[in-house]
Coordinates of C-alpha atoms in Angstrom, one line a residue:
X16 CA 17.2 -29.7 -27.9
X17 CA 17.8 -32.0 -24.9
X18 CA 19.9 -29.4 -22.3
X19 CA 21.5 -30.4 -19.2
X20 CA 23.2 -28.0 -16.2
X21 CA 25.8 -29.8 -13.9
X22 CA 26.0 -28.0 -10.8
X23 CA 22.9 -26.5 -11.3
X24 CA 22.8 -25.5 -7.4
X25 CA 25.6 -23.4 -7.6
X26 CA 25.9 -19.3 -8.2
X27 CA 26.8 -20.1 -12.2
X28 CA 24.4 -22.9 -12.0
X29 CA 21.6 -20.6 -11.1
X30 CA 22.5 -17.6 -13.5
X31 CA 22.8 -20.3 -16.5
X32 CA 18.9 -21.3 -15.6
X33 CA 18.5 -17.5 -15.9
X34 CA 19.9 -16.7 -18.7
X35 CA 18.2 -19.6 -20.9
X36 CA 15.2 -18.5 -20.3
X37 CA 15.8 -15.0 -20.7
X38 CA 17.4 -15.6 -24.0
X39 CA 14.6 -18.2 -25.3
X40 CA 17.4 -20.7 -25.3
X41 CA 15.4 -23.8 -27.0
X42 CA 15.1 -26.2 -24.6
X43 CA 12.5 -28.5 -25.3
X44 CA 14.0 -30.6 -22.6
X45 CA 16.0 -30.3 -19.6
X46 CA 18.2 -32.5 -17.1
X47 CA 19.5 -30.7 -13.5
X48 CA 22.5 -32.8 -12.0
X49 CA 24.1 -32.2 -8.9
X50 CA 26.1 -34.3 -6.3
X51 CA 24.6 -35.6 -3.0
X52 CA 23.8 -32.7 -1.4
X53 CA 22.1 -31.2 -4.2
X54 CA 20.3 -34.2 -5.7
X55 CA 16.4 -33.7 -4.8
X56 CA 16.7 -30.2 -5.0
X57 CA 13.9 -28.6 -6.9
X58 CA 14.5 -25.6 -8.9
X59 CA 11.2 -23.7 -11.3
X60 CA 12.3 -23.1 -15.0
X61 CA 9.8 -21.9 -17.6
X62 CA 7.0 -22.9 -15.0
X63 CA 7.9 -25.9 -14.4
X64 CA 9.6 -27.7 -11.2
X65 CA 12.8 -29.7 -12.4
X66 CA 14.4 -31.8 -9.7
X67 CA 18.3 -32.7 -9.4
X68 CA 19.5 -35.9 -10.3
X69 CA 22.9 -37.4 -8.7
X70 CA 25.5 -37.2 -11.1
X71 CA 26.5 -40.8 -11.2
X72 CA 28.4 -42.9 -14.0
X73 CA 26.3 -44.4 -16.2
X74 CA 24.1 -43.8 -19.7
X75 CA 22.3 -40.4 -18.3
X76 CA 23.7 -38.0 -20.8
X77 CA 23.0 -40.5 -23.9
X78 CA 20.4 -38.3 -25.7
X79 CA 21.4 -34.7 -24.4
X80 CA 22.4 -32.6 -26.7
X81 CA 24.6 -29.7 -24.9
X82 CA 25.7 -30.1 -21.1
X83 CA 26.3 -26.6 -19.1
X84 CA 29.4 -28.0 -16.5
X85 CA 30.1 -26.0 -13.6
X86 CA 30.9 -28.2 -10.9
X87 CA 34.3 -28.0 -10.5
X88 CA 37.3 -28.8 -12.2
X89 CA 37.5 -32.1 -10.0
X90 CA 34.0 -33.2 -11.1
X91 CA 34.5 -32.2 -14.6
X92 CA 37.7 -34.3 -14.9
X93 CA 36.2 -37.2 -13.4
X94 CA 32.6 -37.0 -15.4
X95 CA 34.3 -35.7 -18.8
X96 CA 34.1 -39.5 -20.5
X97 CA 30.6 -40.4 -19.0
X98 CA 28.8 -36.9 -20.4
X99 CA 30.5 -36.8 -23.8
X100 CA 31.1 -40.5 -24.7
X101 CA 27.7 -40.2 -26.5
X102 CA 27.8 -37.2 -28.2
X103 CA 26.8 -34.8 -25.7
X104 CA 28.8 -31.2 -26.0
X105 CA 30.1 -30.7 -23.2
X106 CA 30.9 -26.3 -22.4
X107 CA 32.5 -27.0 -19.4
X108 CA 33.0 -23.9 -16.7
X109 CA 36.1 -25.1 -14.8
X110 CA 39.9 -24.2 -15.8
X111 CA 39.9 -28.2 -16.0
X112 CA 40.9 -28.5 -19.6
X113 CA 40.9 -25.0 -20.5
X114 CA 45.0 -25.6 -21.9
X115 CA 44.8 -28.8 -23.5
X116 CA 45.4 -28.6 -26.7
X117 CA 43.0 -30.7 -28.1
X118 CA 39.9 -28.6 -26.4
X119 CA 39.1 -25.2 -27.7
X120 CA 38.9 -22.4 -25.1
X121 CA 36.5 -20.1 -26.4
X122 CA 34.6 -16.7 -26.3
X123 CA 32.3 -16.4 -28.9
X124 CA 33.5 -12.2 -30.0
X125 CA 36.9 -13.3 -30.2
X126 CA 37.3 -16.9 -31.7
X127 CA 33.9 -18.7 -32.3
X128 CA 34.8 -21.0 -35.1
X129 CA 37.6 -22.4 -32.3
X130 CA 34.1 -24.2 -31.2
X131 CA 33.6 -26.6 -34.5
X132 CA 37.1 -28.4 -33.4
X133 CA 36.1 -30.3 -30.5
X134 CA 37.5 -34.1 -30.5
X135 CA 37.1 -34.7 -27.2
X136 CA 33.6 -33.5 -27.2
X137 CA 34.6 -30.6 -24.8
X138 CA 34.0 -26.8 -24.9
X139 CA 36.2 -25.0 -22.1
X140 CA 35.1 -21.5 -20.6
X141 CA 37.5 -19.4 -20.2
X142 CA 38.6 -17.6 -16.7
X143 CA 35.8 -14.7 -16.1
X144 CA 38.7 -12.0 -15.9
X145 CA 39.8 -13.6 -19.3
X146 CA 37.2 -13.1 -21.1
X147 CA 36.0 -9.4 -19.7
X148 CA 39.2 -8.5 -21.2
X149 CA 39.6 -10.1 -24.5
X150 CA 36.6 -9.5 -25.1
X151 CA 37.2 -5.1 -24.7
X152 CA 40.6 -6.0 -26.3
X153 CA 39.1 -8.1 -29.4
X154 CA 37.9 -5.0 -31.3
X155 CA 41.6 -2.4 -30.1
X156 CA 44.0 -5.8 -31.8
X157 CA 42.2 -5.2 -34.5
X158 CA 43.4 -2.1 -35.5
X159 CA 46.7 -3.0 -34.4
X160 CA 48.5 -5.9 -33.1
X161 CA 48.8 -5.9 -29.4
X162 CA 52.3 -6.8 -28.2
X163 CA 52.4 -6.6 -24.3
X164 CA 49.0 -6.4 -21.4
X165 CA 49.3 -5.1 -18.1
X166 CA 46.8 -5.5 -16.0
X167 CA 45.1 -5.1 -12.6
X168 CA 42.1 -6.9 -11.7
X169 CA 39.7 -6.0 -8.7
X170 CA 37.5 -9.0 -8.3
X171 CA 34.6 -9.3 -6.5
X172 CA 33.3 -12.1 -3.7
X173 CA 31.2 -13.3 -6.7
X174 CA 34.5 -14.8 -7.9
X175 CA 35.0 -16.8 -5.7
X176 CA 31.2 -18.4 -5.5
X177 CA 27.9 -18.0 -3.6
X178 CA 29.3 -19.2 -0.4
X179 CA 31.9 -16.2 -0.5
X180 CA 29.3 -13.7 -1.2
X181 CA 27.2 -14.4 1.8
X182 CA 30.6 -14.5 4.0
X183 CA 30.9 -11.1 2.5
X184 CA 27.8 -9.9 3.6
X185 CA 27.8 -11.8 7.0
X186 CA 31.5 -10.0 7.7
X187 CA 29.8 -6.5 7.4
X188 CA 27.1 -7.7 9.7
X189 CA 29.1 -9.1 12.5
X190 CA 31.5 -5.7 12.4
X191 CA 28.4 -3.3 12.6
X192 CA 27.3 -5.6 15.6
X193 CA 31.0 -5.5 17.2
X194 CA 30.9 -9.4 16.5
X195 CA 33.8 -11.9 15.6
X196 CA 34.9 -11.8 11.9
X197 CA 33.8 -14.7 10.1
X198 CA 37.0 -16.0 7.5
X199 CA 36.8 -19.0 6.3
X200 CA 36.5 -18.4 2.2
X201 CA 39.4 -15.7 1.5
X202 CA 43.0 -15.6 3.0
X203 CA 41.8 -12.8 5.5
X204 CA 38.8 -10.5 6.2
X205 CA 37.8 -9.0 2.9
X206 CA 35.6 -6.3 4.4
X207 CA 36.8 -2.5 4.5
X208 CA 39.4 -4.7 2.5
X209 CA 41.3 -5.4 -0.6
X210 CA 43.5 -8.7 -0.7
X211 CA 45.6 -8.9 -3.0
X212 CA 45.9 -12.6 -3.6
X213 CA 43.3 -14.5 -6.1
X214 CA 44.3 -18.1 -5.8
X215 CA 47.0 -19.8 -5.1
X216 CA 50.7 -18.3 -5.4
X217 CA 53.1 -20.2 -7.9
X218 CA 56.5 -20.4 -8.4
X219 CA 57.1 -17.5 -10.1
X220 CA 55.4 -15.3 -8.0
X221 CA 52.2 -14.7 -9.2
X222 CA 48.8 -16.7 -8.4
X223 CA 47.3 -19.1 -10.8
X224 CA 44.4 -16.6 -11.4
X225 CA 47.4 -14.0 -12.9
X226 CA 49.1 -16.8 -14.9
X227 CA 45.4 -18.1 -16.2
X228 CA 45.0 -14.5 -17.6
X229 CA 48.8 -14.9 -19.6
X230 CA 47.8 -18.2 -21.0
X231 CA 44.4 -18.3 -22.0
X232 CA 44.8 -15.1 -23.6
X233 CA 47.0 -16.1 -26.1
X234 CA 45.0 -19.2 -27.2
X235 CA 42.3 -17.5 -27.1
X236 CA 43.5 -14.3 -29.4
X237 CA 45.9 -16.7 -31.1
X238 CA 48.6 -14.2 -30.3
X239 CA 52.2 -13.9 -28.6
X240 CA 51.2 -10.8 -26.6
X241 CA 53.1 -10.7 -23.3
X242 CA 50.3 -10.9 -20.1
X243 CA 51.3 -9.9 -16.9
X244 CA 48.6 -9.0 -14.2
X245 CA 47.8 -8.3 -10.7
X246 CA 44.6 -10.1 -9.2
X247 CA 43.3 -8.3 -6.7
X248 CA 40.0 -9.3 -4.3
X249 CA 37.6 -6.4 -3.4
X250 CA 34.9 -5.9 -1.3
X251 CA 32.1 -5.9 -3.9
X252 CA 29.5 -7.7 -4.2
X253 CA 29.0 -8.8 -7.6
X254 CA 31.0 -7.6 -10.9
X255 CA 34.8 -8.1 -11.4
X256 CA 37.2 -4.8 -12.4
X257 CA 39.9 -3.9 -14.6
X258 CA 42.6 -1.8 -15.1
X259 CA 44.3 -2.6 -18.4
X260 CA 47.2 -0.9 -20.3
X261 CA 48.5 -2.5 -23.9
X262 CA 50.9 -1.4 -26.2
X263 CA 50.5 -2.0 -29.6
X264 CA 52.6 -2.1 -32.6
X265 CA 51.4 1.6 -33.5
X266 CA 50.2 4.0 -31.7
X267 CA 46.3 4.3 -31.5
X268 CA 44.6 7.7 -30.7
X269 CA 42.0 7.6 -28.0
X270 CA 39.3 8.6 -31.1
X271 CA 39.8 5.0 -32.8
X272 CA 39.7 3.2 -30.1
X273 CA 36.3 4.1 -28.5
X274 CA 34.8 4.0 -32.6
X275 CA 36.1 0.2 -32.3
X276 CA 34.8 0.0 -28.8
X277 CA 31.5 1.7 -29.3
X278 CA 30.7 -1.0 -32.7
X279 CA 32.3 -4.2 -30.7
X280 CA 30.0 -7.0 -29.9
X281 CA 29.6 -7.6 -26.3
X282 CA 31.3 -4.0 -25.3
X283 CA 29.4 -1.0 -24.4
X284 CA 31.2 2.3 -23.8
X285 CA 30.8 4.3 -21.2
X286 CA 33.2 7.1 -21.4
X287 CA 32.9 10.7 -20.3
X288 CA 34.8 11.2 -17.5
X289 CA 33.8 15.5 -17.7
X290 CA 30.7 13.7 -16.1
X291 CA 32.2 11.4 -14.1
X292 CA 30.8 8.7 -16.0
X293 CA 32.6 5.2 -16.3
X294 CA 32.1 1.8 -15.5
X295 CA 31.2 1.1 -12.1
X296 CA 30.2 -2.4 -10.4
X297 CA 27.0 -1.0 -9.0
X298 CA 25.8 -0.7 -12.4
X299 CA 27.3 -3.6 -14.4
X300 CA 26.1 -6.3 -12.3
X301 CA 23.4 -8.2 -14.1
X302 CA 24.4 -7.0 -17.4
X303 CA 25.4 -8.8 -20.4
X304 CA 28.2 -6.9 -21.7
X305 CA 31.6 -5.9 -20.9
X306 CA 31.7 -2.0 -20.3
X307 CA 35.0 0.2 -21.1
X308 CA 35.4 3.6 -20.6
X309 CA 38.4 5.6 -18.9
X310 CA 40.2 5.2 -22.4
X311 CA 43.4 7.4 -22.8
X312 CA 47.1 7.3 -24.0
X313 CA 49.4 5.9 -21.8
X314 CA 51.8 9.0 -20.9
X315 CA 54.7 6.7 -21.0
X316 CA 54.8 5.3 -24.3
X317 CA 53.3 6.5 -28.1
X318 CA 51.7 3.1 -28.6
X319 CA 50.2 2.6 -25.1
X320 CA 46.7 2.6 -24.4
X321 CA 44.9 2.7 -20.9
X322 CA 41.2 1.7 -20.3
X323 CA 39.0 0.4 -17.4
X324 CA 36.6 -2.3 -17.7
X325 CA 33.9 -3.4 -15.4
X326 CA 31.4 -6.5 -16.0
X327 CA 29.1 -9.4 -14.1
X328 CA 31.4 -12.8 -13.5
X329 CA 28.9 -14.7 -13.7
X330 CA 27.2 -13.5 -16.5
X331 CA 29.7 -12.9 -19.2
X332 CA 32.3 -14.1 -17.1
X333 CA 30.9 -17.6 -16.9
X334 CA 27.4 -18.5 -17.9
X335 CA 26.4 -16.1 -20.3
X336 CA 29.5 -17.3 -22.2
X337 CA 28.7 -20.8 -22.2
X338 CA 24.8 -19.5 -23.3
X339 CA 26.9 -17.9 -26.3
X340 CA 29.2 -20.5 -27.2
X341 CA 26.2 -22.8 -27.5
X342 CA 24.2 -20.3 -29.5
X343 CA 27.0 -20.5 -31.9
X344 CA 27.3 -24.1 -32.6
X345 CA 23.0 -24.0 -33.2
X346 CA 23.2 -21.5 -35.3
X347 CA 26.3 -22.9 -37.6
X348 CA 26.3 -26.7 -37.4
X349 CA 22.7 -26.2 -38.3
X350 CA 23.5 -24.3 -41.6
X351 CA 26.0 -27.3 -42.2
X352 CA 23.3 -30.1 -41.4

């Protein structure tokens, strides 16, 4: 298994190294692109040094198997053609082709087999709030169709890269030394702050992170269900939030719905508020899984459900995904070979 990571110097870049060899991901060899500034770079995996190559135009893909792309939707749109045209699968971590219909947008717990249909060679990752909630809400439309989602997301500086996280932490610096604010990678000082803007506004009214959650949730879930959300930056570090209400076509009672949570892949329930024990940030970051607790009926409807979520964006919100998604297609396409 040839492997190569595009934008390998980034904060997904990074984890993805992590999580290959944590997961015994076999790599029997692997490539590191980057652009200018990164190329030369060296970065240690398995014991070894690996240095960046520039990500250039030409036959450097030909015998890679799987490429990891999380450059950019930019650099995936323009390097698409040059790492698939001979074979390579590209899982691509950009919202770049994420709604064509012709590439499968995927999260392994929910729609897997979307993965074998690929003719343009190209696996899209979905949006990391995306898939934190499908992935709780996978195991609930189960037991009963899920007609409408409302939800509010509290997203952390992780979201929105490495660069944001250190402005973050240089932010609380410079205000406990009565310094000038530093903001230069969120609409205002995020600090002591929440903003309530996650990308760009749209037409409607709502930011193209909101409108990614209504769209990708319905190819992914193959569903009608009716998405309207709220994304919301907070001051954490790492790990992105979620408050989530669904109705469904009958009512559930709070007792199925932590059974289906408690034996869902990728969810671990954490749920006893007499404790005061729920998902928290602090302790999801640097897990794998998507944890829900906070479950209850909504008090103003029989078939509504509330639940909070909390899990690492750049674990299962990006790079553990892609890990996953590539897992699948070794384990499957190798049974069909």
């Amino acid at each position: 298994m040839k492997v190569a990571i595009v934008g390998v110097s980034g904060a997904v870049g990074q984890e993805l190294l992590r999580i290959l060899a944590e997961r015994a991901f076999p790599v029997d060899e692997l490539v590191l692109f980057g652009s200018e500034r990164s190329a030369g770079r060296k970065y240690a995996f398995r014991g070894r040094e690996y240095e960046v190559k520039l990500l250039q135009k030409n036959d450097d893909f030909k015998d890679i198997d799987v490429a990891f792309v999380s450059a950019g939707g930019s650099t995936s749109k323009e390097f698409a053609e040059t790492i698939t045209k001979h074979g390579c699968v590209m899982i691509d971590n950009s919202s770049a082709f994420r709604m064509d219909a012709d590439v499968p947008l995927v999260v392994p717990e929910c729609n897997a087999a979307d993965a074998l249909n690929r003719p343009r060679g190209i696996i899209a990752n979905p949006n990391c709030t995306t898939i934190m909630m499908v992935v709780a809400l996978q195991p609930l439309e189960q037991l009963s169709h899920i007609k409408r989602i409302r939800v509010s997301s509290y997203q952390s500086a992780s979201g929105a890269g490495a660069a944001a996280m250190d402005e973050l932490q240089q932010q609380y610096r410079e205000l406990l030394n009565g310094q000038p604010v530093t903001v230069s990678r969120f609409p205002h000082q995020l600090a002591y702050n929440v903003i309530p803007q996650v990308d760009v506004f749209t037409d409607n009214g709502y930011t193209k992170e909101e409108m990614k959650m209504f769209n990708e949730t319905r190819k992914i879930m193959h569903t009608d269900v009716a998405c309207s959300a709220t994304s919301v930056r907070v001051s954490s570090l790492r790990s992105h939030s979620e408050s989530i209400w669904i109705e469904t076509e009958r009512p559930i009672s709070v007792e199925e719905a932590r059974n289906a949570i408690l034996n869902a892949p990728g969810c671990t329930l954490v749920d006893d508020p007499d404790r005061l024990v729920y998902p928290m940030p602090l302790e999801t970051a640097g897990k794998d899984d998507v944890f829900v607790g906070r479950i209850r009926k909504d008090l103003a409807d029989d078939c509504g459900l509330t639940l909070w979520i909390s899990g690492d964006q750049i674990r299962k919100g990006a790079a553990l995904n892609a890990v996953q998604i590539a897992e699948y297609l070794m384990k499957v396409e190798k049974l069909k070979g």
